[in-house]
Amino acid sequence: MLSIYLTDVRKQVQFKDYPGEHPVKFILNFKKIFPSVMELILPVLPESEDLEEMTWESTTQDFEIFKLLLTGWGVVELRLSAIAQFKNKNFADQLVKNAQQQRKQWSHKNQKLSNMQLDYLLLHHIHTLIDAELVELGEKFYLPTLRDLWKNYLPQPVLNAQF
């Protein structure tokens, strides 16, 4: 369980809607996918240095963005499973690698983009690639749903990956 102190509303929340049993390990692995995670929720080391007692700090908005990234990745994994069934696992893995490479290119070309914006763009690009594959099966496009979920957190050009 993640014990998170929301600094803007001075409220402690308990968050346990993540895979795995070890919150620190989960966060460290999740930040490999989305580097902004370590900006959205900040670790607070306990005095005892026991990582089991680690707490976290965030703002309400940053915590909501963290949850969007978490659920967003869950949707990606579900859709990648469908791609793996339709094509194969290597094909699905390559979609993610292509999107990660695109994220790096955007990062170098557009240094004004924040890590959080780049993380959204990664999600956006993965769903673009998946949509292109699953449309053959009659699957609906997911990008309109993704944009709707993120519309309160991003400027329109980033939301539509047009910058």
Short mmCIF file of C-alpha atoms in Angstrom, two decimals:
data_model
loop_
_atom_site.label_atom_id
_atom_site.label_comp_id
_atom_site.label_asym_id
_atom_site.label_seq_id
_atom_site.Cartn_x
_atom_site.Cartn_y
_atom_site.Cartn_z
CA MET A 1 0.00 0.00 0.00
CA LEU A 2 1.19 3.50 -0.79
CA SER A 3 0.69 6.00 2.00
CA ILE A 4 0.52 9.36 0.24
CA TYR A 5 0.34 12.77 1.86
CA LEU A 6 -1.46 15.26 -0.40
CA THR A 7 0.35 18.49 0.37
CA ASP A 8 -2.21 20.86 -1.14
CA VAL A 9 -5.13 19.58 0.92
CA ARG A 10 -3.06 18.30 3.87
CA LYS A 11 -4.64 14.89 3.74
CA GLN A 12 -3.21 11.38 4.03
CA VAL A 13 -4.55 8.80 1.53
CA GLN A 14 -3.90 5.10 1.21
CA PHE A 15 -3.53 3.79 -2.34
CA LYS A 16 -3.41 0.09 -3.07
CA ASP A 17 -4.67 -0.14 -6.65
CA TYR A 18 -1.38 -1.22 -8.25
CA PRO A 19 0.05 -4.60 -9.23
CA GLY A 20 2.46 -6.39 -6.94
CA GLU A 21 3.03 -6.40 -3.23
CA HIS A 22 6.06 -4.16 -2.86
CA PRO A 23 5.20 -0.49 -3.42
CA VAL A 24 8.79 0.75 -3.69
CA LYS A 25 9.68 -1.92 -6.24
CA PHE A 26 6.49 -1.13 -8.16
CA ILE A 27 7.26 2.61 -8.27
CA LEU A 28 10.85 2.00 -9.38
CA ASN A 29 9.69 -0.28 -12.19
CA PHE A 30 6.83 2.01 -13.17
CA LYS A 31 9.15 5.00 -13.49
CA LYS A 32 11.07 3.05 -16.14
CA ILE A 33 7.95 3.29 -18.28
CA PHE A 34 6.88 6.76 -17.16
CA PRO A 35 9.78 8.89 -15.86
CA SER A 36 7.37 11.55 -14.59
CA VAL A 37 6.22 9.20 -11.82
CA MET A 38 9.10 10.35 -9.63
CA GLU A 39 7.98 13.96 -10.15
CA LEU A 40 4.32 13.19 -9.45
CA ILE A 41 4.78 11.30 -6.19
CA LEU A 42 7.90 12.00 -4.18
CA PRO A 43 9.38 9.45 -1.76
CA VAL A 44 9.77 10.39 1.88
CA LEU A 45 12.28 8.15 3.61
CA PRO A 46 11.32 6.99 7.09
CA GLU A 47 13.61 7.76 9.99
CA SER A 48 14.16 4.05 10.51
CA GLU A 49 15.26 3.67 6.88
CA ASP A 50 12.92 0.68 6.61
CA LEU A 51 11.55 0.85 3.07
CA GLU A 52 8.40 -0.95 4.20
CA GLU A 53 7.51 2.26 6.09
CA MET A 54 8.17 4.58 3.14
CA THR A 55 5.62 7.32 2.60
CA TRP A 56 5.06 9.57 -0.39
CA GLU A 57 4.10 13.18 -1.07
CA SER A 58 2.07 14.58 -3.91
CA THR A 59 -0.51 17.17 -4.80
CA THR A 60 -4.06 16.19 -5.59
CA GLN A 61 -3.60 16.93 -9.28
CA ASP A 62 -0.27 15.11 -9.53
CA PHE A 63 -1.77 12.10 -7.76
CA GLU A 64 -4.68 12.09 -10.24
CA ILE A 65 -2.18 12.16 -13.12
CA PHE A 66 -0.28 9.28 -11.52
CA LYS A 67 -3.52 7.29 -11.35
CA LEU A 68 -4.23 8.15 -15.00
CA LEU A 69 -0.82 6.82 -15.99
CA LEU A 70 -1.40 3.66 -13.97
CA THR A 71 -4.82 2.91 -15.43
CA GLY A 72 -3.59 4.02 -18.84
CA TRP A 73 -0.81 1.43 -18.71
CA GLY A 74 -3.33 -1.21 -17.64
CA VAL A 75 -5.37 -0.48 -20.77
CA VAL A 76 -2.19 -0.66 -22.88
CA GLU A 77 -1.36 -4.08 -21.44
CA LEU A 78 -4.88 -5.36 -22.18
CA ARG A 79 -4.73 -4.09 -25.74
CA LEU A 80 -1.22 -5.46 -26.23
CA SER A 81 -2.54 -8.87 -25.15
CA ALA A 82 -5.11 -8.61 -27.93
CA ILE A 83 -2.38 -7.68 -30.42
CA ALA A 84 -0.27 -10.62 -29.23
CA GLN A 85 -3.21 -12.95 -29.91
CA PHE A 86 -3.95 -11.35 -33.27
CA LYS A 87 -0.32 -11.13 -34.42
CA ASN A 88 2.28 -12.32 -31.87
CA LYS A 89 4.04 -11.22 -28.68
CA ASN A 90 7.16 -10.00 -30.50
CA PHE A 91 4.98 -7.77 -32.67
CA ALA A 92 3.28 -6.33 -29.58
CA ASP A 93 6.63 -5.75 -27.86
CA GLN A 94 7.94 -3.99 -30.96
CA LEU A 95 4.98 -1.56 -30.88
CA VAL A 96 6.04 -0.47 -27.39
CA LYS A 97 9.69 -0.17 -28.40
CA ASN A 98 8.71 1.97 -31.39
CA ALA A 99 6.64 4.24 -29.16
CA GLN A 100 9.49 4.54 -26.63
CA GLN A 101 11.86 5.51 -29.43
CA GLN A 102 9.37 8.13 -30.61
CA ARG A 103 9.18 9.50 -27.04
CA LYS A 104 12.96 9.93 -27.04
CA GLN A 105 12.80 11.78 -30.36
CA TRP A 106 10.08 14.11 -29.06
CA SER A 107 12.15 14.73 -25.96
CA HIS A 108 15.15 15.82 -28.01
CA LYS A 109 13.18 17.88 -30.54
CA ASN A 110 10.80 19.54 -28.07
CA GLN A 111 12.70 20.29 -24.90
CA LYS A 112 9.83 22.43 -23.59
CA LEU A 113 7.70 19.31 -23.11
CA SER A 114 7.58 18.12 -19.52
CA ASN A 115 8.16 14.49 -18.56
CA MET A 116 4.46 14.16 -17.81
CA GLN A 117 3.56 15.46 -21.27
CA LEU A 118 6.07 13.09 -22.84
CA ASP A 119 4.59 10.21 -20.83
CA TYR A 120 1.14 11.07 -22.13
CA LEU A 121 2.54 11.22 -25.66
CA LEU A 122 4.00 7.74 -25.14
CA LEU A 123 0.54 6.46 -24.20
CA HIS A 124 -0.94 8.33 -27.14
CA HIS A 125 1.54 6.88 -29.59
CA ILE A 126 1.14 3.32 -28.30
CA HIS A 127 -2.63 3.61 -28.69
CA THR A 128 -2.20 5.08 -32.17
CA LEU A 129 -0.14 2.04 -33.17
CA ILE A 130 -2.56 -0.39 -31.51
CA ASP A 131 -5.59 1.35 -33.05
CA ALA A 132 -4.04 0.96 -36.50
CA GLU A 133 -3.69 -2.79 -35.94
CA LEU A 134 -6.98 -3.51 -34.20
CA VAL A 135 -9.10 -1.56 -36.67
CA GLU A 136 -8.78 -4.61 -38.91
CA LEU A 137 -10.76 -6.55 -36.30
CA GLY A 138 -13.45 -3.90 -36.07
CA GLU A 139 -12.18 -2.55 -32.74
CA LYS A 140 -13.12 1.05 -31.92
CA PHE A 141 -10.39 3.66 -31.78
CA TYR A 142 -9.21 4.29 -28.22
CA LEU A 143 -7.58 7.69 -28.83
CA PRO A 144 -10.80 9.72 -28.34
CA THR A 145 -11.25 8.07 -24.93
CA LEU A 146 -7.62 8.71 -24.00
CA ARG A 147 -7.90 12.39 -24.95
CA ASP A 148 -11.12 12.75 -22.98
CA LEU A 149 -9.49 11.28 -19.85
CA TRP A 150 -6.53 13.68 -20.08
CA LYS A 151 -8.25 16.85 -21.35
CA ASN A 152 -8.15 18.60 -17.96
CA TYR A 153 -4.41 18.07 -17.52
CA LEU A 154 -2.82 18.91 -20.87
CA PRO A 155 -2.81 21.73 -23.40
CA GLN A 156 -4.71 20.97 -26.60
CA PRO A 157 -1.62 20.64 -28.86
CA VAL A 158 -0.08 17.99 -26.57
CA LEU A 159 -3.45 16.28 -26.09
CA ASN A 160 -3.67 15.80 -29.86
CA ALA A 161 0.08 15.17 -30.32
CA GLN A 162 0.33 18.19 -32.61
CA PHE A 163 3.13 20.50 -31.60
#
